[in-house]
Short mmCIF file of C-alpha atoms in Angstrom, two decimals:
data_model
loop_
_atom_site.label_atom_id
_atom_site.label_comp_id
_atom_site.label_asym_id
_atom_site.label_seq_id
_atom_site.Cartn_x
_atom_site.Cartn_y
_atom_site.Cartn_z
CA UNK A 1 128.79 -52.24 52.27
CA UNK A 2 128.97 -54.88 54.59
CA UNK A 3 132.77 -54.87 55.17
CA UNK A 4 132.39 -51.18 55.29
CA UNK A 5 129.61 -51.11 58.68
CA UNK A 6 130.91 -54.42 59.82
CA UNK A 7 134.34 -52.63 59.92
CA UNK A 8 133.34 -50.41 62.63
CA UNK A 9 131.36 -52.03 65.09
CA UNK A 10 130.09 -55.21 63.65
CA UNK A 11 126.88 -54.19 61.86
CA UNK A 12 125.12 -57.41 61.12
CA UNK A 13 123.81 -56.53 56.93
CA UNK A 14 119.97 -58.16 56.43
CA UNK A 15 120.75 -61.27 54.52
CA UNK A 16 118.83 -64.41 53.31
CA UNK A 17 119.44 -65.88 57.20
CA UNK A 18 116.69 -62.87 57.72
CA UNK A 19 114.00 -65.14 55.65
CA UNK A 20 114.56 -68.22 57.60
CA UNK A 21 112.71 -67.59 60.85
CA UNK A 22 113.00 -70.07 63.89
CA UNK A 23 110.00 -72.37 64.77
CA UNK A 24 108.01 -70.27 67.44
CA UNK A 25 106.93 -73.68 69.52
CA UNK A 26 110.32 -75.63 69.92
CA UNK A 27 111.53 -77.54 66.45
CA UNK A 28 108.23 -78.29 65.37
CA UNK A 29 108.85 -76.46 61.69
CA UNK A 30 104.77 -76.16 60.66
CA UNK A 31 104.90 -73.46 63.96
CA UNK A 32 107.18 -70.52 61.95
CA UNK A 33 105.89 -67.08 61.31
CA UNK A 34 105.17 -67.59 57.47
CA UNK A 35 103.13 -70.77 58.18
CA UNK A 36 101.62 -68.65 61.14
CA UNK A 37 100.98 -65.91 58.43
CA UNK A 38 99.25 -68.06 55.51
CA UNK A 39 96.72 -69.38 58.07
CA UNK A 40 95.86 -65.81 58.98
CA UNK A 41 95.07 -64.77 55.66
CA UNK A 42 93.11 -67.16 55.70
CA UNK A 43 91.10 -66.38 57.77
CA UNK A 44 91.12 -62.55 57.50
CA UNK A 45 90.00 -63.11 53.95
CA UNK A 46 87.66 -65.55 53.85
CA UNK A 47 85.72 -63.47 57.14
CA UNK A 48 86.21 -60.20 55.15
CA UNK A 49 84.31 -61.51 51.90
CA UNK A 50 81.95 -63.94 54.03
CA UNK A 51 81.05 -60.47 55.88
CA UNK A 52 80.78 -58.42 52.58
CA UNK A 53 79.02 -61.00 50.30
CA UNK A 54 76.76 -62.62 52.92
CA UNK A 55 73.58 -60.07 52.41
CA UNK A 56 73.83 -59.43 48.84
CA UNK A 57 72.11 -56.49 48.90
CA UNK A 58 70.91 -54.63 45.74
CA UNK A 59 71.90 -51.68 47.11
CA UNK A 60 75.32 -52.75 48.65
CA UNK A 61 76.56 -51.58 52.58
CA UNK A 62 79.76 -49.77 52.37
CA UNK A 63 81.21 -53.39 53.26
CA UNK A 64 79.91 -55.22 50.63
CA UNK A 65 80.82 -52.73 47.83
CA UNK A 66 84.51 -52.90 49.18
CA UNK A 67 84.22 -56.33 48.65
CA UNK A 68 82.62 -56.22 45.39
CA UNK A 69 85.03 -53.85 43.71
CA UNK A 70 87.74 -56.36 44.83
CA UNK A 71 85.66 -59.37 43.33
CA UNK A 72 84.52 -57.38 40.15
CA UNK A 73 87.85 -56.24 39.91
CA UNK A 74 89.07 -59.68 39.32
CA UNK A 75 85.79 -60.92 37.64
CA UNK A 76 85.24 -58.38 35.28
CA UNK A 77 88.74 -57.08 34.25
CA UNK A 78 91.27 -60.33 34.66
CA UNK A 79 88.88 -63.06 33.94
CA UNK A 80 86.11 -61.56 31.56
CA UNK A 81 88.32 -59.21 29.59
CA UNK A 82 91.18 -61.72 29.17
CA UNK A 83 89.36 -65.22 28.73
CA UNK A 84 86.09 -64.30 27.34
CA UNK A 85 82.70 -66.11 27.11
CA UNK A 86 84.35 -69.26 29.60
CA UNK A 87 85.54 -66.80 31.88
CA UNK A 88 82.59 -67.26 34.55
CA UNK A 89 84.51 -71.03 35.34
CA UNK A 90 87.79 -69.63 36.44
CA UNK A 91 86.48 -66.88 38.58
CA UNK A 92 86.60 -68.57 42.27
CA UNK A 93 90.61 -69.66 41.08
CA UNK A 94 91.36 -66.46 39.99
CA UNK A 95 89.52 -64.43 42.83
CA UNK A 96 91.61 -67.01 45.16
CA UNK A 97 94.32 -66.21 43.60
CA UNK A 98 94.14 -62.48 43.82
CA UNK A 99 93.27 -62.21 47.27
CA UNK A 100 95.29 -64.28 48.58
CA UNK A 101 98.46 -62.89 47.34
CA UNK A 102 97.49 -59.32 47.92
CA UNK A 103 96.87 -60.36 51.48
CA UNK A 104 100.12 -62.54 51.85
CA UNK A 105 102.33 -59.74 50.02
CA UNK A 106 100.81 -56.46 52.17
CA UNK A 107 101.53 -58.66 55.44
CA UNK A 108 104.50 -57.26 54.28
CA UNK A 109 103.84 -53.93 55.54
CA UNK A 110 101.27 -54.22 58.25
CA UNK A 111 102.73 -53.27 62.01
CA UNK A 112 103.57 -56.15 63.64
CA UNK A 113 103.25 -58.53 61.05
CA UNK A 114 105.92 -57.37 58.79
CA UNK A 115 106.76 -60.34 56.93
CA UNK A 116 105.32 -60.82 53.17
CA UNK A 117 104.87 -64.42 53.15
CA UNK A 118 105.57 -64.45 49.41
CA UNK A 119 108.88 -64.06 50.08
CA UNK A 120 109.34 -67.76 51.26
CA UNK A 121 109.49 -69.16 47.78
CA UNK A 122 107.48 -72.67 48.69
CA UNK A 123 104.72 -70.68 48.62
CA UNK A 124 104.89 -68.99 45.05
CA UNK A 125 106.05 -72.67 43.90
CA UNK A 126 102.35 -74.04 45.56
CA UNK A 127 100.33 -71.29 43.71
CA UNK A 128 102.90 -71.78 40.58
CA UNK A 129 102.12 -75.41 40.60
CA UNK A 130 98.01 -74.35 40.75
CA UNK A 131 97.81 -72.53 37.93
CA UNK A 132 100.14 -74.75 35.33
CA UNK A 133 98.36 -78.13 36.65
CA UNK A 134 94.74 -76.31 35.71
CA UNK A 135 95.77 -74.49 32.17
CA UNK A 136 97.54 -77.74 30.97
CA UNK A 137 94.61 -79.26 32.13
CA UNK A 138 91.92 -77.00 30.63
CA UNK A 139 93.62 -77.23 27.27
CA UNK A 140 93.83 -80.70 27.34
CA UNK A 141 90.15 -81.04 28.10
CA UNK A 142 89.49 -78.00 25.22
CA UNK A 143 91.88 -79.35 22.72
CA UNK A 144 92.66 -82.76 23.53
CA UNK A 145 96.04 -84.12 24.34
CA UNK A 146 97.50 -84.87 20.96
CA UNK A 147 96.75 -82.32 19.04
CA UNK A 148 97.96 -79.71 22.06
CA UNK A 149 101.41 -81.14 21.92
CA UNK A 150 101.38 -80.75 18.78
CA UNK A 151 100.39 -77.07 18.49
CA UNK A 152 102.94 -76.25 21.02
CA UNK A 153 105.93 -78.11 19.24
CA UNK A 154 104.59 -77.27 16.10
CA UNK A 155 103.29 -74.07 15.88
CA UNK A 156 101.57 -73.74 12.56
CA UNK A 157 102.50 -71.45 9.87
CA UNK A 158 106.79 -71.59 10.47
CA UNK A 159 109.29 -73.05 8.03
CA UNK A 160 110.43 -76.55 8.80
CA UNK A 161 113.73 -76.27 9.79
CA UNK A 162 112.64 -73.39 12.19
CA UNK A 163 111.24 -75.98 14.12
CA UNK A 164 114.87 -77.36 15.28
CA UNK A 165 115.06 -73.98 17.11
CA UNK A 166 111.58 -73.33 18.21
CA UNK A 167 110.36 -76.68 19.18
CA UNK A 168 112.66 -76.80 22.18
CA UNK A 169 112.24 -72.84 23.34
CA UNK A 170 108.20 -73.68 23.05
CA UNK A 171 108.28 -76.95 25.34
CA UNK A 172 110.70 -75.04 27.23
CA UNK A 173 108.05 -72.20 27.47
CA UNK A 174 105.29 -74.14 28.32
CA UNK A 175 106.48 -76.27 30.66
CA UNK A 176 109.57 -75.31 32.40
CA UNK A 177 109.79 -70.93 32.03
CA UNK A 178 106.25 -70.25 32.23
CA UNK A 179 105.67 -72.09 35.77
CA UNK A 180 109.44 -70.77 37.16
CA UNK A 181 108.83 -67.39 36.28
CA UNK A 182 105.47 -66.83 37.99
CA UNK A 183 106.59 -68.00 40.92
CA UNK A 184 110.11 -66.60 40.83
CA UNK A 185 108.77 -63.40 39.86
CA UNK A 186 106.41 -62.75 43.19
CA UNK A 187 109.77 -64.04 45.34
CA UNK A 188 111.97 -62.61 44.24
CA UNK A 189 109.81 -58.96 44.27
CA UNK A 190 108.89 -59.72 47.75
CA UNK A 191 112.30 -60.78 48.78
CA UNK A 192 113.94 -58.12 47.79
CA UNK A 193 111.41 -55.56 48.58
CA UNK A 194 111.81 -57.23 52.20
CA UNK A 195 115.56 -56.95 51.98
CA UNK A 196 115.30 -53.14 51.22
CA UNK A 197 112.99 -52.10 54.10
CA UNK A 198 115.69 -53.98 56.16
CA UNK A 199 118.50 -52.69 55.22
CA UNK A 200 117.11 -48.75 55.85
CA UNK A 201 115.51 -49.49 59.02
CA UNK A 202 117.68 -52.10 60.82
CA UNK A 203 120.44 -49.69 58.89
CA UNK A 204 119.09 -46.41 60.51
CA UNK A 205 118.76 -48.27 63.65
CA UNK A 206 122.14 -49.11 63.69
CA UNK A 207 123.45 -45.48 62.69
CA UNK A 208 121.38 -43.96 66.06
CA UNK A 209 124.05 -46.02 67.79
CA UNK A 210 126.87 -44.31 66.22
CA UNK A 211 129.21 -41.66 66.79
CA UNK A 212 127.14 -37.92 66.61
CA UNK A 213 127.93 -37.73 62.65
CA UNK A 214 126.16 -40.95 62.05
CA UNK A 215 123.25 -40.19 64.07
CA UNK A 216 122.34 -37.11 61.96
CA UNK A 217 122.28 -39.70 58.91
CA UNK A 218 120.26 -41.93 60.74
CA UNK A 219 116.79 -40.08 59.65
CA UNK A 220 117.43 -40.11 55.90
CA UNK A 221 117.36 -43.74 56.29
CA UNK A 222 114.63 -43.98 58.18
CA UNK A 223 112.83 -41.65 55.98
CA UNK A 224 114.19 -43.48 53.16
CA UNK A 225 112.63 -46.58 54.66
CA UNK A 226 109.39 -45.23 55.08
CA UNK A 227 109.29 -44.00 51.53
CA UNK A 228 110.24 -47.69 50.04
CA UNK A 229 107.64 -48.62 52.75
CA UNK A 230 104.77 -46.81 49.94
CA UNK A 231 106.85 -47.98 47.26
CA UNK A 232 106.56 -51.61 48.51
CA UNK A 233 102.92 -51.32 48.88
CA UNK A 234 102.62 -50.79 44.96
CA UNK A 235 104.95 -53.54 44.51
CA UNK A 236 102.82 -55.87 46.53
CA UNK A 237 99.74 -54.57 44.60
CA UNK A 238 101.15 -55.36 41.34
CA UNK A 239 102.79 -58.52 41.75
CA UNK A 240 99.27 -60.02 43.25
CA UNK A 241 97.78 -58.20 40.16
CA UNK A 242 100.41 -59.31 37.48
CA UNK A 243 100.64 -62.97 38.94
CA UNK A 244 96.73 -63.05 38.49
CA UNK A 245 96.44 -61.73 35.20
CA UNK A 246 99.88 -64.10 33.93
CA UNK A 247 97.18 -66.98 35.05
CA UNK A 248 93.93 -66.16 32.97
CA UNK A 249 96.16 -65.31 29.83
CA UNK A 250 97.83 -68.93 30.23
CA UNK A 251 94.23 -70.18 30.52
CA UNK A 252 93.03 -67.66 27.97
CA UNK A 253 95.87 -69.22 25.82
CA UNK A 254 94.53 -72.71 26.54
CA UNK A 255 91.18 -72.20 25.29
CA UNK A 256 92.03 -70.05 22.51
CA UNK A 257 91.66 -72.58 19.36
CA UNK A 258 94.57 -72.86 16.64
CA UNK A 259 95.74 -69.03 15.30
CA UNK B 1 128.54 -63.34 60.97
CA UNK B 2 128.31 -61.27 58.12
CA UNK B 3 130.73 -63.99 56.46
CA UNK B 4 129.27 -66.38 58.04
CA UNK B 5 125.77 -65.88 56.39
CA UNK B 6 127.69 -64.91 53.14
CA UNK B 7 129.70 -68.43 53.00
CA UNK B 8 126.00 -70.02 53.80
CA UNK B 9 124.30 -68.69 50.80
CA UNK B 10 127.16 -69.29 48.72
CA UNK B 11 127.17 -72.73 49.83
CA UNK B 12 123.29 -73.11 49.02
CA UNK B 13 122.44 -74.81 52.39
CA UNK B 14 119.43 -73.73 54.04
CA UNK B 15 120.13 -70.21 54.01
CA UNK B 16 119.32 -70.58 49.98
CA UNK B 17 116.13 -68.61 49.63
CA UNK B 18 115.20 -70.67 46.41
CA UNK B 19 115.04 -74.00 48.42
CA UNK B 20 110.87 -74.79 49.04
CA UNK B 21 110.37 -76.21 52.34
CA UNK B 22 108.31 -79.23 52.75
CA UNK B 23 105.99 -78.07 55.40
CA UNK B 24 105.65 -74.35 54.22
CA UNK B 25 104.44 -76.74 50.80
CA UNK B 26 102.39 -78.64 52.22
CA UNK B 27 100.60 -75.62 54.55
CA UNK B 28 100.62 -73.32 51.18
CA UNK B 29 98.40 -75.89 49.62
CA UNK B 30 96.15 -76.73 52.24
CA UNK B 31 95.37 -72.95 52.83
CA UNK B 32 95.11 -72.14 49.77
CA UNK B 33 92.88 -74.81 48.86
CA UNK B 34 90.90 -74.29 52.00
CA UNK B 35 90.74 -70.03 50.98
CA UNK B 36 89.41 -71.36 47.19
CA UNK B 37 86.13 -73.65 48.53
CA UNK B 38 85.55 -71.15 51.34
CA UNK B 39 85.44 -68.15 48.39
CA UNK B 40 83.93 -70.51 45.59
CA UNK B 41 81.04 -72.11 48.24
CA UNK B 42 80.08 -68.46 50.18
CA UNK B 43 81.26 -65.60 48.32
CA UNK B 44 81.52 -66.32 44.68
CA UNK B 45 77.32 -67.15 44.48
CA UNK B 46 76.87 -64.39 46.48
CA UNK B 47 78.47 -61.76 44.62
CA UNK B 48 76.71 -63.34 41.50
CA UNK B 49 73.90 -62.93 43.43
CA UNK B 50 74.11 -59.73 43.97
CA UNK B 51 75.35 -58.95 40.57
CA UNK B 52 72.40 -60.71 38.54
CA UNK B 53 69.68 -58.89 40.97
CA UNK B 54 70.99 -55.50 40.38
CA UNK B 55 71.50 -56.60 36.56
CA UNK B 56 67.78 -57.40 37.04
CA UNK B 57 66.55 -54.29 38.66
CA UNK B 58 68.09 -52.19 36.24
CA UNK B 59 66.67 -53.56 32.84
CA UNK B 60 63.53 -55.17 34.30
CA UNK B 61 62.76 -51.35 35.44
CA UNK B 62 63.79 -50.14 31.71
CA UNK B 63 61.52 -53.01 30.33
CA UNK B 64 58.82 -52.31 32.44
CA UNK B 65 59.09 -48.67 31.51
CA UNK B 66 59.35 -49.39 27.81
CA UNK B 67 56.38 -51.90 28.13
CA UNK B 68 54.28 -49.49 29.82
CA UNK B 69 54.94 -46.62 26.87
CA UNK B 70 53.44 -49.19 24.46
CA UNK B 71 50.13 -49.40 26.59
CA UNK B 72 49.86 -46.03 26.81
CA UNK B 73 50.48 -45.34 23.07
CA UNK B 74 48.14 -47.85 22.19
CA UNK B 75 45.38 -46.64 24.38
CA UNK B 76 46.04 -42.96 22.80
CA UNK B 77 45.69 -44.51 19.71
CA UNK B 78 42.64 -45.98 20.71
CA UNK B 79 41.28 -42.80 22.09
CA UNK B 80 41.97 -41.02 19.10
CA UNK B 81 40.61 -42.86 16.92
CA UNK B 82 37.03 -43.43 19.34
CA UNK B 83 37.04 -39.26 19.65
CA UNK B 84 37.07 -38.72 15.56
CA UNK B 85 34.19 -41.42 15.86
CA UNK B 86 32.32 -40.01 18.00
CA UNK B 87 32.93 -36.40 16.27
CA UNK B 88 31.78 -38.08 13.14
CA UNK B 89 28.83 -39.32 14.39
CA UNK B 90 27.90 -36.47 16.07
CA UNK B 91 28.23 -34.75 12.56
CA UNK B 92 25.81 -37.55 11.26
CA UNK B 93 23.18 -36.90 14.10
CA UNK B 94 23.37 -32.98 13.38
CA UNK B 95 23.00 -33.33 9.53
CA UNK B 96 20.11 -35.60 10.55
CA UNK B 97 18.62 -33.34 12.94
CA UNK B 98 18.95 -30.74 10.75
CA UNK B 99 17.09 -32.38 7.74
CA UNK B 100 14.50 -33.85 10.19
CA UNK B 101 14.19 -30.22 11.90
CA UNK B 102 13.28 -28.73 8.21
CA UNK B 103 11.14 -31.50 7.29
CA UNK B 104 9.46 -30.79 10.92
CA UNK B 105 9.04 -26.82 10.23
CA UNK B 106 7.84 -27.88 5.69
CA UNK B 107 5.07 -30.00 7.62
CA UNK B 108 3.78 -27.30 9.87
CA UNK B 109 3.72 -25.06 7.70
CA UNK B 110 1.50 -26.81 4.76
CA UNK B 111 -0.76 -28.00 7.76
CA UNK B 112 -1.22 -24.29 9.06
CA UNK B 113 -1.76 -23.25 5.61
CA UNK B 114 -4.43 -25.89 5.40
CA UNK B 115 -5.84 -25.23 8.16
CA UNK B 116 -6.19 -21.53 7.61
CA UNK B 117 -7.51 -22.05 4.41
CA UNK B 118 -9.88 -24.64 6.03
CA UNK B 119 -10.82 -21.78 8.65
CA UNK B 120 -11.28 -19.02 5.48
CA UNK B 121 -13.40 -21.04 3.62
CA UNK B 122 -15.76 -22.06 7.03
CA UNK B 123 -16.05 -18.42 7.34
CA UNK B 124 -16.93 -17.57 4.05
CA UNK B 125 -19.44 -20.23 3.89
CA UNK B 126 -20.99 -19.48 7.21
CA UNK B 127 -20.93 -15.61 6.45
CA UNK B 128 -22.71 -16.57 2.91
CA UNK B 129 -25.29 -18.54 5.13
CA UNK B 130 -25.74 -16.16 7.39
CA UNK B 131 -26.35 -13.45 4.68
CA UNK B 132 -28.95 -15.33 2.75
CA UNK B 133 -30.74 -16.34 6.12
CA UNK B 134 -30.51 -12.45 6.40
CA UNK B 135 -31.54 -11.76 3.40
CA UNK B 136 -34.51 -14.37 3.51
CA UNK B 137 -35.93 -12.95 6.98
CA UNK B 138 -35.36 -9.37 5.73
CA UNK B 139 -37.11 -10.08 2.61
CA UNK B 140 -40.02 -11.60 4.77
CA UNK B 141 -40.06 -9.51 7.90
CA UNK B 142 -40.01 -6.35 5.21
CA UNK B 143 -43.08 -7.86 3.40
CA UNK B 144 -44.57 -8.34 6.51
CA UNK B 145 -43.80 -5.13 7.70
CA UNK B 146 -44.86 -3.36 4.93
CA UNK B 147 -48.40 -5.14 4.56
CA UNK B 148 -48.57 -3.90 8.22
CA UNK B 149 -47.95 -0.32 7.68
CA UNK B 150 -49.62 -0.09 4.59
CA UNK B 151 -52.86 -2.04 6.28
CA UNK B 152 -52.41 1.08 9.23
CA UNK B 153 -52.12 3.54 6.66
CA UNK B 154 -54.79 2.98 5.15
CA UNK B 155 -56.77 2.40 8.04
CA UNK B 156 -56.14 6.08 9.40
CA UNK B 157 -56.72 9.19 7.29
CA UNK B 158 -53.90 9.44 4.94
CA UNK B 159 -54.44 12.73 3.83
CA UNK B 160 -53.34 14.51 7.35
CA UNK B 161 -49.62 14.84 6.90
CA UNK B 162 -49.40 15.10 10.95
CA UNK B 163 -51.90 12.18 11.47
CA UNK B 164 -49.63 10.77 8.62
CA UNK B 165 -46.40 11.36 10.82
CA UNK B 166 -48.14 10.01 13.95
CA UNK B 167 -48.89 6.57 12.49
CA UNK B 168 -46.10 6.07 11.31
CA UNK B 169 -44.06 7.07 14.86
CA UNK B 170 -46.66 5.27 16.56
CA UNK B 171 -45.86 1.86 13.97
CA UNK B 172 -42.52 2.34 15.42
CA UNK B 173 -42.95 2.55 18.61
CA UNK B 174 -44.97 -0.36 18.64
CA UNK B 175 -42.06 -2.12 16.74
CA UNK B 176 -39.95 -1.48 19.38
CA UNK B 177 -42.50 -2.39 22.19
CA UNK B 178 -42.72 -5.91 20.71
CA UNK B 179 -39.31 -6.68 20.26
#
């Protein structure tokens, strides 16, 4: 596709460069657009919930139920319904968690901003890192160290020699897939949902500059852009949903005594 | 530049997009960490708050209202029970009355039948009394009256039927005159 566009007038294709923005203040690299981005949601969540919780009302505002539903969202069907009785310990992480990718993964899609911060892959890795340091951690604490190790290298009720084979795929598991996929997973949906909206906008743009055929193509891909646009939003949804509910199963999973 | 980017990422220099950058680390953990205490400290214990009060309202109003159908079963109980009391008691007190109310009208009666007999018997007695004080002054004012007349009588002629008839008018006469 590339040598095809490029062939004509030298249509630059969105590539990975695309994800590597410039320092905004000179070389100093904590002053990018990402870093710029995290800091916002910050902010825009922390003063959206502050705002929402700060009355507790009975009878909630129309603010405060919006935030609610978010936090019982979280509460009620990722941490009660998948940890049980503990669950009330993990909420703030989770709820963190949640928010904080939603908000990271829809600046994605919001005018202006455009740019899910997800899709710089340090930042998965950071959240990544969270969650395996606390459910190693809680099932230490639960289970104690020895006898964890041993449940995940020797899972109990398997033939002997089935351990040759399984022992490695479980540490693997535990320890090297589990962490790598939950944060590869939110990249690499936020990357490429990134690289898609590209392509069909900076795409379409490109085609209005074209010869009077190309131009009448141009809309499709705009409209094509704006539909993946919608698209994107569920994406972003989802991951921040399936990244949060990955996390209280691994915790659910370290509390969970022997099968 | 097409190629150029191409030969970049093939070359996994920075272009590679799986490459973590130390400062988008370090700022991904520092906001992060600063989002969870500002969530766990503010909102977290408020939302609870919330949560636990409207928890609260709901089945402290259902408890309330369950509480207060037990007072108010008990104290129709209660009621019932003092209303077939008092109807029983009020059964008592009219059985009583009545019995009291018969003895009452018994009494009366034997004492008016006394009484009347009482009466009947005075007036017998007293007519009786009366008769033979009659009968005692008759007897005696008839003697008397009778020595009188026959004393006239034979005082006068008492062979002239007229002169006869004329003392004896006159003896009346004179009866009445000295009454």
């Amino acid at each position: 596709m590339s040598l095809l566009l490029s062939g004509e007038e030298g249509f630059t294709p969105p590539s990975t460069a695309d994800f590597n923005l410039p320092p905004v203040f000179g070389d100093n690299p904590y002053t990018t657009k990402p870093i710029f981005l995290v800091f916002l949601s910050v902010i825009v969540v922390s003063t959206f919930f502050i705002a929402a919780s700060r009355k507790a009302l009975v009878m909630p505002t129309k603010l405060q139920f919006a935030g609610e539903s978010i936090y019982a969202f979280v509460r009620n069907d990722l941490a009660r319904d998948v940890i049980g009785h503990e669950f009330m310990r993990f909420v703030p992480y989770l709820f963190t968690l949640f928010t904080f990718i939603l908000t990271n993964n829809i600046f994605g899609i919001v005018p202006l901003l455009q740019f899910p911060t997800m899709s710089r892959v340090s930042f998965p890795y950071v959240l990544a890192i969270f969650t395996f340091v606390i459910f190693h951690y809680v099932a230490i604490k639960h289970k104690g160290i020895l006898p964890y190790l041993k449940e995940i290298m020797f899972m109990p009720g398997v033939p002997k020699p089935v351990y040759i084979l399984l022992t490695p795929i479980e540490l693997a598991t535990y320890f090297v897939v589990r962490p790598l996929t939950l944060s590869l997973r939110l990249f690499a949906n936020m990357f490429a949902g990134h690289l898609l909206l590209l392509v069909f906008i900076l795409g379409g743009d490109h085609l209005l500059k074209g010869v009077i055929g190309l131009k009448l193509v141009s809309p499709f891909a705009f409209a094509f852009g704006i539909g993946l646009t919608f698209f994107e939003f569920m994406v972003q949804c989802l991951q921040a949903y399936i990244f949060t509910l990955l996390t209280a199963l691994y915790i659910a999973g370290a509390l969970a005594d022997e099968h | 530049m097409a190629i150029r980017t191409l030969s970049n990422f093939a070359a996994g220099e920075a272009a590679n997009p799986l490459i973590p950058h130390t400062a988008e680390l370090i700022v991904g953990f520092i906001a992060f960490s600063l989002l969870f205490l500002v969530l766990r400290s503010k909102v977290v214990p408020m939302f609870e708050k919330a949560f636990a009060e409207r928890t609260d309202a709901i089945s402290g109003g259902i408890e309330r209202a369950e509480k207060a159908q037990r007072e108010a079963e008990i104290a129709l109980a209660k009621y019932t029970s003092q209303l077939s009391d008092a109807q029983g008691e009020a059964q008592k007190i009219r059985e009583e009355a009545r019995v009291q109310g018969a003895g009452i009208i018994e009494d009366l009666r034997t004492k008016a039948q006394e009484e009347a007999a009482r009466i009947t018997a005075a007036a017998v007695a007293s007519i009786e009394a009366e008769r033979q004080q009659a009968i005692t002054s008759l007897r005696n004012e008839v003697g008397t009256l009778a020595t009188e007349l026959a004393s006239k009588i034979v005082g006068e002629a008492l062979d002239d039927q007229v002169r006869q008839s004329r003392i004896v008018d006159r003896f009346i006469a004179d009866l009445e005159k000295s009454k």
